[in-house]
CSV table of C-alpha atoms in Angstrom, one decimal:
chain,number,residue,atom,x,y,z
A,29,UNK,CA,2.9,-4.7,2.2
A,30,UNK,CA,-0.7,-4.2,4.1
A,31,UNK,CA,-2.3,-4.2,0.9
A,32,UNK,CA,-0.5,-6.8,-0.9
A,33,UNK,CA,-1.7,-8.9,2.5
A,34,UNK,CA,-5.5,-7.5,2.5
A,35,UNK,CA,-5.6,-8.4,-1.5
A,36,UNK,CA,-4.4,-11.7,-1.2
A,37,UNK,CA,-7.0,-12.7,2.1
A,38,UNK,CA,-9.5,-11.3,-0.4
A,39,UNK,CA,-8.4,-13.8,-2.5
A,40,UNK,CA,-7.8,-16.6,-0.5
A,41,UNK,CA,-11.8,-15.9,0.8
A,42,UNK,CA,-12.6,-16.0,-3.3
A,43,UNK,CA,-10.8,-19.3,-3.7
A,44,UNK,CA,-12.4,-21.2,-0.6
A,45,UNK,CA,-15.5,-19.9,-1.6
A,46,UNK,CA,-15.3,-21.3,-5.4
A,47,UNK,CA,-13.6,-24.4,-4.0
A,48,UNK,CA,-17.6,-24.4,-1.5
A,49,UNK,CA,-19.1,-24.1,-4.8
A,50,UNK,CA,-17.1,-26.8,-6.3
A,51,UNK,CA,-17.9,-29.3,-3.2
A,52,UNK,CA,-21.9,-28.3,-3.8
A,53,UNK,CA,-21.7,-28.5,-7.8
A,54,UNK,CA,-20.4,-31.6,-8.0
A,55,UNK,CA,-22.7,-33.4,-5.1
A,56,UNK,CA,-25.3,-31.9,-6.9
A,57,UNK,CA,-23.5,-33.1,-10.6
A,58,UNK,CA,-23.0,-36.6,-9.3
A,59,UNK,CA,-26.9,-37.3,-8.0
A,60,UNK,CA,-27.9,-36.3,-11.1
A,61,UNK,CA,-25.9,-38.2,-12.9
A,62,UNK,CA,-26.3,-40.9,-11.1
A,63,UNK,CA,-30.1,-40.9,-11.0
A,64,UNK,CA,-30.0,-40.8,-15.3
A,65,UNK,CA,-27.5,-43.4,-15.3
A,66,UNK,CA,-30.1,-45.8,-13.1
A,67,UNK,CA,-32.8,-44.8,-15.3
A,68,UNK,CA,-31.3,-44.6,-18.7
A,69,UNK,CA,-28.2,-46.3,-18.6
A,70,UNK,CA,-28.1,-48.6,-16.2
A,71,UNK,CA,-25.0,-51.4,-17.8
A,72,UNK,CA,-22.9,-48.6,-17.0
A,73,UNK,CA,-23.0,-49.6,-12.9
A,74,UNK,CA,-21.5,-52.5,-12.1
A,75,UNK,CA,-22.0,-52.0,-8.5
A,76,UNK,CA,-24.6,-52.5,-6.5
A,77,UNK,CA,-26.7,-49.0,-5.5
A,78,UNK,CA,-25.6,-48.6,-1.4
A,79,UNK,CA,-21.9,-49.1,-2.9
A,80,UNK,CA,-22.2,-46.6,-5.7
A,81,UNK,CA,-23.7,-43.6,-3.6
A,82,UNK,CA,-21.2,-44.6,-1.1
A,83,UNK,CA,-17.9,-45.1,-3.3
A,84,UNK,CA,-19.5,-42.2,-5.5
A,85,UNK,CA,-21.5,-39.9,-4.0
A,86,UNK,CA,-20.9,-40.0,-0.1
A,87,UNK,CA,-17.1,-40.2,0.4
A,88,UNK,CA,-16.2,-37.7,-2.4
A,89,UNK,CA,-18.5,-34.9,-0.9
A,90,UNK,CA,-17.0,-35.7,2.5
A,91,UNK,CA,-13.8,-35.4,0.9
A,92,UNK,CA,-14.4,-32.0,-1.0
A,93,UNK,CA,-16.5,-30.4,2.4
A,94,UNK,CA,-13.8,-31.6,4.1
A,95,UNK,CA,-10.8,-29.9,2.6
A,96,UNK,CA,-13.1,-27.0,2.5
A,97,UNK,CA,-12.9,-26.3,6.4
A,98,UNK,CA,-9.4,-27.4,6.5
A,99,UNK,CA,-8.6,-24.3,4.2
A,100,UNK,CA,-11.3,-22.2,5.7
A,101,UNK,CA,-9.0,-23.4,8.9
A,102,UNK,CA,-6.0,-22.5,7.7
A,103,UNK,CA,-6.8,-19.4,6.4
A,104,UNK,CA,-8.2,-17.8,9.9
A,105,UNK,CA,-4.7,-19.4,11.9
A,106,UNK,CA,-2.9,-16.1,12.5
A,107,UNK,CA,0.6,-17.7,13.1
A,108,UNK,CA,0.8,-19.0,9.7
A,109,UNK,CA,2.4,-16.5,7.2
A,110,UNK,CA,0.6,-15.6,3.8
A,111,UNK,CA,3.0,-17.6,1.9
A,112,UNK,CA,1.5,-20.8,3.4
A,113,UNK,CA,-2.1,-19.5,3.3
A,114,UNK,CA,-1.9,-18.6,-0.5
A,115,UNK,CA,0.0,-22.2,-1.3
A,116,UNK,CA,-3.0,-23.9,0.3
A,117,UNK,CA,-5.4,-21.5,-0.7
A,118,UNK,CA,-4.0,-23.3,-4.5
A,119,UNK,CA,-3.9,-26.5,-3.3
A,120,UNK,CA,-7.9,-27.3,-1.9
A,121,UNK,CA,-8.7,-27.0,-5.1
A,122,UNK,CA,-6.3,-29.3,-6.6
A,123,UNK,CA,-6.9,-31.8,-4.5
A,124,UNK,CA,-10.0,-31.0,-5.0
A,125,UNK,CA,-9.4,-32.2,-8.6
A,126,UNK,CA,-7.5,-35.0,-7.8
A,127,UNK,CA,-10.6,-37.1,-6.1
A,128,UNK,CA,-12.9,-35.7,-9.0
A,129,UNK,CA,-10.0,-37.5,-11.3
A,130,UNK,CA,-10.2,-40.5,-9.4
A,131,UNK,CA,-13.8,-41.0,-8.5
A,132,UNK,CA,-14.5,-40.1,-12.5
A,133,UNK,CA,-11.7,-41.7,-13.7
A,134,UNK,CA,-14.1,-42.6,-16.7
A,135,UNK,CA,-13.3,-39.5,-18.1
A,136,UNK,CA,-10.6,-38.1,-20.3
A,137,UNK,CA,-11.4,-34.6,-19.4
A,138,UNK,CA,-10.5,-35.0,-15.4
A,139,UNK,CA,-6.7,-34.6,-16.2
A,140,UNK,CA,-7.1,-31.4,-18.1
A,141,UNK,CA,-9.0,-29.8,-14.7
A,142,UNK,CA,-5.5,-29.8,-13.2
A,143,UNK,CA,-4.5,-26.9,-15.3
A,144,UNK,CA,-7.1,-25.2,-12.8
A,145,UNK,CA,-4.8,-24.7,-10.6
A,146,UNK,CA,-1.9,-23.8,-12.4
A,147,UNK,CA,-3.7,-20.5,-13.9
A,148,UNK,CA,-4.7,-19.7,-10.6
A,149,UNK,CA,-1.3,-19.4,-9.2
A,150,UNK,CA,-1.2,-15.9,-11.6
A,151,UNK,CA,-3.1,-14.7,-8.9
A,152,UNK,CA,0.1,-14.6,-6.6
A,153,UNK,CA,2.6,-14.2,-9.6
A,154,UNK,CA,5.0,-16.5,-7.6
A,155,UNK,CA,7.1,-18.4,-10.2
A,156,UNK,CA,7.8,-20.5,-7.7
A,157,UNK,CA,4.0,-21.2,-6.6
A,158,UNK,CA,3.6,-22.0,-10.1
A,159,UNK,CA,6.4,-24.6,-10.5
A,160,UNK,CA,5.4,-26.6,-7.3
A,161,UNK,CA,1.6,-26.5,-8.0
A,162,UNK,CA,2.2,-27.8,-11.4
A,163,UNK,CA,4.9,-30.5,-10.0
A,164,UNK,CA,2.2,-31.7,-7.5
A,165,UNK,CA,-0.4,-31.8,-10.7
A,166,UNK,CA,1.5,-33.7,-12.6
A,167,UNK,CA,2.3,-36.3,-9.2
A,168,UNK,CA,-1.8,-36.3,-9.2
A,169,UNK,CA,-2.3,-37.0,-12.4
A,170,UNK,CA,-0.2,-40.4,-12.9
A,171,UNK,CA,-2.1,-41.2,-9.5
A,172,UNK,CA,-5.4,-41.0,-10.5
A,173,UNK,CA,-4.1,-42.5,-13.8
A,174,UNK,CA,-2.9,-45.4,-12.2
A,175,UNK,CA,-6.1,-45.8,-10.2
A,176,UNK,CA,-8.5,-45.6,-13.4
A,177,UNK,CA,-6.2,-48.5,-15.1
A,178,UNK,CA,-6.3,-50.5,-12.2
A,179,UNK,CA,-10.1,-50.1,-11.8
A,180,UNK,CA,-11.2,-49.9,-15.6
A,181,UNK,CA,-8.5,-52.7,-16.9
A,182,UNK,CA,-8.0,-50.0,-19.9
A,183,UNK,CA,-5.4,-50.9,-22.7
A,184,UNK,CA,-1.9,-49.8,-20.6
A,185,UNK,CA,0.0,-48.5,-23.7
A,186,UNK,CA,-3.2,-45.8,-25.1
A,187,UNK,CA,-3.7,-44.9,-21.3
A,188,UNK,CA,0.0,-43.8,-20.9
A,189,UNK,CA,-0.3,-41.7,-24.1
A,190,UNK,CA,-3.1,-40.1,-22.3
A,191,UNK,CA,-0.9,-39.3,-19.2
A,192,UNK,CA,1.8,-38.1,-21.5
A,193,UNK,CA,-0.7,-36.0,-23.4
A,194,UNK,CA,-1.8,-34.7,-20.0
A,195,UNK,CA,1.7,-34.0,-18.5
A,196,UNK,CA,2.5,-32.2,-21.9
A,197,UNK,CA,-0.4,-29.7,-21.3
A,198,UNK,CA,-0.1,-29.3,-17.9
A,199,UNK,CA,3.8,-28.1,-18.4
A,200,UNK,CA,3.0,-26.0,-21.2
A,201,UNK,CA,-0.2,-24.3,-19.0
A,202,UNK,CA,2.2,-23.9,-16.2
A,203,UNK,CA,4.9,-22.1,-19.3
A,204,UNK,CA,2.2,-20.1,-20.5
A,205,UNK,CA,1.4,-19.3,-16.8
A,206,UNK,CA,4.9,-18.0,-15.8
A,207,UNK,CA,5.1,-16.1,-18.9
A,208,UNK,CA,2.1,-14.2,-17.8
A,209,UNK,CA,3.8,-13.8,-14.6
A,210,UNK,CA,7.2,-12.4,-16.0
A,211,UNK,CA,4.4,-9.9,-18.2
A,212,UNK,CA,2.7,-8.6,-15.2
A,213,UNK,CA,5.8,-8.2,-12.9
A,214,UNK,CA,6.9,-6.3,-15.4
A,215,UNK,CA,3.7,-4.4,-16.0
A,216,UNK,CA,3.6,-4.1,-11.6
A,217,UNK,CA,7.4,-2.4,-11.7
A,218,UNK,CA,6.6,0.0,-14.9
A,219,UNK,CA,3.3,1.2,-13.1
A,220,UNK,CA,5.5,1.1,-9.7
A,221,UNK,CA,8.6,3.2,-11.0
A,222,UNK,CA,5.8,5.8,-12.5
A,223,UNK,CA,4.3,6.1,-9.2
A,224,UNK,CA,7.7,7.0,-8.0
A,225,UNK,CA,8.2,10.0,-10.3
A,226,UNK,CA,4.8,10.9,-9.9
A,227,UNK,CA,5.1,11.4,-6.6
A,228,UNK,CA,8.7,13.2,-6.5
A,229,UNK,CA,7.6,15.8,-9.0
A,230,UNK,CA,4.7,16.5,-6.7
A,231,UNK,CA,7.0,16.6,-3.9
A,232,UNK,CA,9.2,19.1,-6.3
A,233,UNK,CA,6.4,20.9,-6.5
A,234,UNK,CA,5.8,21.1,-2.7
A,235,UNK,CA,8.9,22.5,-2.2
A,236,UNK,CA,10.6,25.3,-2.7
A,237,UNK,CA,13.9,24.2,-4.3
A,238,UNK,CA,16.4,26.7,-3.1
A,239,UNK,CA,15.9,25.9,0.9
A,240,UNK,CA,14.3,22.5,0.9
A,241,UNK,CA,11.5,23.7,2.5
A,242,UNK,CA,7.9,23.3,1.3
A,243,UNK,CA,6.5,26.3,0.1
A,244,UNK,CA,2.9,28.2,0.2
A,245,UNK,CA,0.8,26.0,-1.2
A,246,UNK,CA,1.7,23.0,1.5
A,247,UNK,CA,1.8,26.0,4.2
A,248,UNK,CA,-1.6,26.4,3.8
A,249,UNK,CA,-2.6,23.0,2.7
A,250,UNK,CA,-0.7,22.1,6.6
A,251,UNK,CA,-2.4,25.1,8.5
A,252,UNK,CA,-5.8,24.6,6.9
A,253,UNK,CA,-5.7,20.3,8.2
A,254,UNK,CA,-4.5,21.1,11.4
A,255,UNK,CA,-7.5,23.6,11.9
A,256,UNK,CA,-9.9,20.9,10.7
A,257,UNK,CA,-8.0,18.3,13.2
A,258,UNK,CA,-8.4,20.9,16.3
A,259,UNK,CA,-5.1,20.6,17.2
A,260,UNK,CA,-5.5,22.9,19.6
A,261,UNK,CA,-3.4,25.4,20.6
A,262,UNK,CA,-2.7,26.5,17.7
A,263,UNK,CA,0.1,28.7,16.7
A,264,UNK,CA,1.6,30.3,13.4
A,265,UNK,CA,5.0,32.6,13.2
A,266,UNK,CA,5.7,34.8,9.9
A,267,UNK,CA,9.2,36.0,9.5
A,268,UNK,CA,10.3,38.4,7.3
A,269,UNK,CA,14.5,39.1,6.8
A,270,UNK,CA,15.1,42.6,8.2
A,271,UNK,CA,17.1,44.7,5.7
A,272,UNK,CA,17.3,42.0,2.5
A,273,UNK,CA,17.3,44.2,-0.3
A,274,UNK,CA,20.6,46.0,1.6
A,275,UNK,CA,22.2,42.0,2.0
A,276,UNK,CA,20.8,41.5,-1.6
A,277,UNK,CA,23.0,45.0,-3.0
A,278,UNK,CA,26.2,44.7,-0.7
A,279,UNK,CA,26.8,41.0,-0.9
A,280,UNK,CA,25.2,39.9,-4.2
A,281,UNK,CA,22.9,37.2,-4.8
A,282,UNK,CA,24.6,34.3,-4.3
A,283,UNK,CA,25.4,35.6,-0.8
A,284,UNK,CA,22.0,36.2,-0.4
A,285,UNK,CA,20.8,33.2,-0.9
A,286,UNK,CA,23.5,31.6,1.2
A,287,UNK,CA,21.9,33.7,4.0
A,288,UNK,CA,18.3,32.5,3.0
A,289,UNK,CA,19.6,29.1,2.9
A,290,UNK,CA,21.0,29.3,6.3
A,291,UNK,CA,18.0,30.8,8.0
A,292,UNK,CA,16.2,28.1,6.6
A,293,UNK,CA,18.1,25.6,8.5
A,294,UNK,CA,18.4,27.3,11.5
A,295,UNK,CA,14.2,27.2,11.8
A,296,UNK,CA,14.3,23.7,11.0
A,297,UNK,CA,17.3,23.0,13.6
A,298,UNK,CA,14.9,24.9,16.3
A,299,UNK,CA,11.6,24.5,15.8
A,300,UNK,CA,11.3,21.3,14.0
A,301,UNK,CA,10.3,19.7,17.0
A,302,UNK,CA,7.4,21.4,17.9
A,303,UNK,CA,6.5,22.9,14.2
A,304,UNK,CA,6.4,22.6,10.5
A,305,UNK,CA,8.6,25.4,8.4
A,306,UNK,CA,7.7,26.5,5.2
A,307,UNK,CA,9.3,29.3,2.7
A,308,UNK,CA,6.2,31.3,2.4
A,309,UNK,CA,7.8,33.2,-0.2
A,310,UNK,CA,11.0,35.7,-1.2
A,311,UNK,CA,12.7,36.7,2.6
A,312,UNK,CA,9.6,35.6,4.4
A,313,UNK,CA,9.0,32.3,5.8
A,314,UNK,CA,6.1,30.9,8.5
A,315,UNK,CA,5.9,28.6,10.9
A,316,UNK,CA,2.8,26.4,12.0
A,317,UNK,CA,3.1,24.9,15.6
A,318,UNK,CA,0.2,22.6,16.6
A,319,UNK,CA,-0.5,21.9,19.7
A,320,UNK,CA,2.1,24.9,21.3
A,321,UNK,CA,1.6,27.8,23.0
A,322,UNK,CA,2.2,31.0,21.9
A,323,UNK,CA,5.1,31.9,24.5
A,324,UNK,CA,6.1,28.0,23.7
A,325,UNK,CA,6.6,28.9,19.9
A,326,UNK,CA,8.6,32.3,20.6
A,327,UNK,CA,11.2,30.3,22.9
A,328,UNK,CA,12.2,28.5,20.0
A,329,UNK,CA,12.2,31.1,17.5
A,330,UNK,CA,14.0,33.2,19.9
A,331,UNK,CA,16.7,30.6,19.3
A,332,UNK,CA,17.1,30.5,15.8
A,333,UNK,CA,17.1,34.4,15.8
A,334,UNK,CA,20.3,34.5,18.3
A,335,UNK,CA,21.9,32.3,16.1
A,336,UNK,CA,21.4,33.9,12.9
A,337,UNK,CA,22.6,36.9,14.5
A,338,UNK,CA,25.5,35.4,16.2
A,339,UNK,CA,26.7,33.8,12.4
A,340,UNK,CA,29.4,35.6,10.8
A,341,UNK,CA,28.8,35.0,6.8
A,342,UNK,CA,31.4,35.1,4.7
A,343,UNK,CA,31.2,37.8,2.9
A,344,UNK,CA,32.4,41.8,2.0
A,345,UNK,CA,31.3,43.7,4.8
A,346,UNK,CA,29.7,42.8,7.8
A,347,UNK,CA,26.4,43.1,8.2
A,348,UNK,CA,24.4,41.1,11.0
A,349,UNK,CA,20.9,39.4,10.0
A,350,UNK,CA,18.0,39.8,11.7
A,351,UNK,CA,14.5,39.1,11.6
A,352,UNK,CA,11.0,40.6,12.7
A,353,UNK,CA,8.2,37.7,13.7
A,354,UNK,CA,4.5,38.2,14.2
A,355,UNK,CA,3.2,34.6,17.0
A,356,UNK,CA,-0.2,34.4,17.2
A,357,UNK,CA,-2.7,31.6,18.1
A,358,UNK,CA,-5.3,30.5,16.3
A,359,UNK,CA,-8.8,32.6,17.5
A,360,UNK,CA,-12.3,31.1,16.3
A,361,UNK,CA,-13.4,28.9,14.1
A,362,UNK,CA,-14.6,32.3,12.6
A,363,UNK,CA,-11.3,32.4,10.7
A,364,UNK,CA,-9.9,30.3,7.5
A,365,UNK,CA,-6.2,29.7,7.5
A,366,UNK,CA,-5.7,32.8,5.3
A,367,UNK,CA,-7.4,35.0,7.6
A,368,UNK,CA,-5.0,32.8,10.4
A,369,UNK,CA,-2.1,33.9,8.1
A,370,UNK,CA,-2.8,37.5,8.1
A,371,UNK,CA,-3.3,38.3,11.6
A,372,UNK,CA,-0.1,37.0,12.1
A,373,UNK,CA,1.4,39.0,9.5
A,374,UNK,CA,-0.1,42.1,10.8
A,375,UNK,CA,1.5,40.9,14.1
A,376,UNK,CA,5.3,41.1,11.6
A,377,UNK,CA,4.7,44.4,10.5
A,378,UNK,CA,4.0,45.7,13.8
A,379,UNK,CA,7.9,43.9,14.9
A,380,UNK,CA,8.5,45.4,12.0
A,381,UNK,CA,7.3,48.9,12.2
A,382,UNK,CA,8.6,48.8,15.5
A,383,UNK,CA,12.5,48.9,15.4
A,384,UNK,CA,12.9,45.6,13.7
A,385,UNK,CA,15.0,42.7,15.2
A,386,UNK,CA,11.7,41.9,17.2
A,387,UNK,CA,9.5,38.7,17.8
A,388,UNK,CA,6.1,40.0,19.4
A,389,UNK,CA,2.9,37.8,20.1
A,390,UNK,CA,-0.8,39.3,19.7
A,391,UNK,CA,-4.2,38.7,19.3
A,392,UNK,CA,-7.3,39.8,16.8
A,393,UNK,CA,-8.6,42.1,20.1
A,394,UNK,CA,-5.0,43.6,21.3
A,395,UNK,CA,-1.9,45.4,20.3
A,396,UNK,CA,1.1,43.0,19.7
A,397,UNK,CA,3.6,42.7,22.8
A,398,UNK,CA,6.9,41.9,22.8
A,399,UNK,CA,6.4,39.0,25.7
């Protein structure tokens, strides 16, 4: 919704602006006009010159300027929604229109500017907009209608073909208008629903499907942004499964995958809070822990590895799981987040080497201790 709310201030700033340029055009337009008119055509003025650049030029610049800064006003009032910001966004202009329609009232073409508007209203692709913008054009329209009869004395009968004419085109713009709405909602939820999938196959991809958990290529893409972001202390944990090729033989590999499965929510259940858990691949798994100690990390894994080895599975024989874990904390900027990732896995092998069943912190400069 941010965007959809930056978009449309853009556009309400595009709008204000070209309803700015529509105020300057036409003050420039009508002294123009009106300065070849005195010069070339001059029966064409009844009035006297003070009351034409007043009636003509003055007031209907005022007018234009004027609903300029109220929508420049509107538009910076922060306790008015977007909804009523985009409306009169739509509707300086057509006002806009409406005194251009009454001052030139001369004109046939001033009733066909009100389909101005109507197109506009695509900008929002409210149906609704578009309804009331072309209800208030066609209310405009008769006005300044009525107001060029009055003032001209034209025949009554060809001048309310002309409205009709004008009503009929400004209802079959506003159609044409909501059609091209209904096309590009429909265009907006195709492109949206694609978006969707797009992004769950990448999540698919992420993750590795049997645990949930995402997988090496997020483990590293994870460990190598929280390097960059100094989230300092840093800390990663690899665990391998002690024994899994004997669980894999004894209990089969459904079993074993019930026991992978069930690791894998025990290091989310414990260490969740603090770190990120990721499958790194087969009976291994890692752990990244920004901002956490070392001895902080090992608390928690400590606590998913009494509970794994409290769980009874279900299963032929009884066999308890365990795990060897290699903590360390990121050195230097010297390393990468693969070199990260193998000091910790050295850190494993020596838990491993070791007697199993054991979670032991070290560094690049020291021998892995069992803290």
């Amino acid at each position: 919704m941010d965007q959809f709310s930056y978009l449309y201030q853009k556009w309400r700033k595009i709008l204000n602006n070209a309803a700015l340029v529509t105020a300057i055009f036409t003050l420039l337009l009508e002294i123009i006009v009106s300065h070849l008119m005195y010069n070339y055509l001059p029966g064409m003025i009844e009035s006297s010159v003070p009351d034409y650049v007043l009636y003509y030029i003055i007031l209907p610049s005022v007018s234009y300027f004027l609903l300029v800064f109220i929508g420049r006003y509107i538009m910076n009032q922060k306790r008015l929604s977007d909804n009523v910001k985009n409306y009169f966004s739509i509707l300086i202009l057509t006002f806009q229109i409406f005194i251009i329609a009454c001052v030139h009232n001369v004109f046939v073409f001033t009733s066909i500017l009100y389909v101005i508007p109507i197109i506009l209203t695509i900008i929002y692709s409210r149906k609704t907009m578009t309804n009331i913008i072309t209800l208030i054009s066609i209310l405009l329209m008769i006005i300044s209608s009525i107001v060029a009869v009055n003032e001209l004395q034209t025949n009554r009968i060809f001048h309310a073909i002309e409205i009709f004419i004008g009503v009929i085109l400004i209802i079959g713009c506003s159609l044409i208008t909501n059609l091209l709405t209904y096309i590009e909602k429909d265009k907006n939820n195709i492109i949206k629903t694609s978006a969707f999938k797009q992004l769950q196959l990448e999540e698919l991809i992420k993750c590795d499907p049997l645990t949930g958990l995402y997988n090496i290529s997020s483990f590293y893409n994870t460990l190598d942004l929280s390097i960059k972001k100094n989230k300092m202390p840093l800390t990663i944990a690899v665990i391998d499964i002690d024994n899994f090729k004997t669980v894999n033989d004894e209990w089969g590999h459904d079993k074993a995958n019930d026991v992978l499965i069930y690791i894998a929510a025990q290091l989310q259940y414990c260490c969740s809070t603090q770190g990120h858990v990721f499958r790194y691949g087969g009976e291994e798994f890692a752990i990244v822990f920004p901002n956490t100690s070392p001895a902080h990390a090992k608390t928690m894994v400590e606590t998913a590895q009494r509970n794994i080895y409290n769980h009874e599975f279900d299963a032929s024989s009884k066999i308890k799981i365990t795990f060897s874990c290699g903590i360390a904390e990121y050195p230097s900027s010297d390393y990468n987040a693969h070199d990260f990732f193998q000091l910790a896995d050295k850190i494993m092998y020596q838990a491993k080497f070791s007697g199993k069943n054991k979670i032991l912190i070290g560094t690049p400069s020291s021998s892995a201790v069992d803290t």
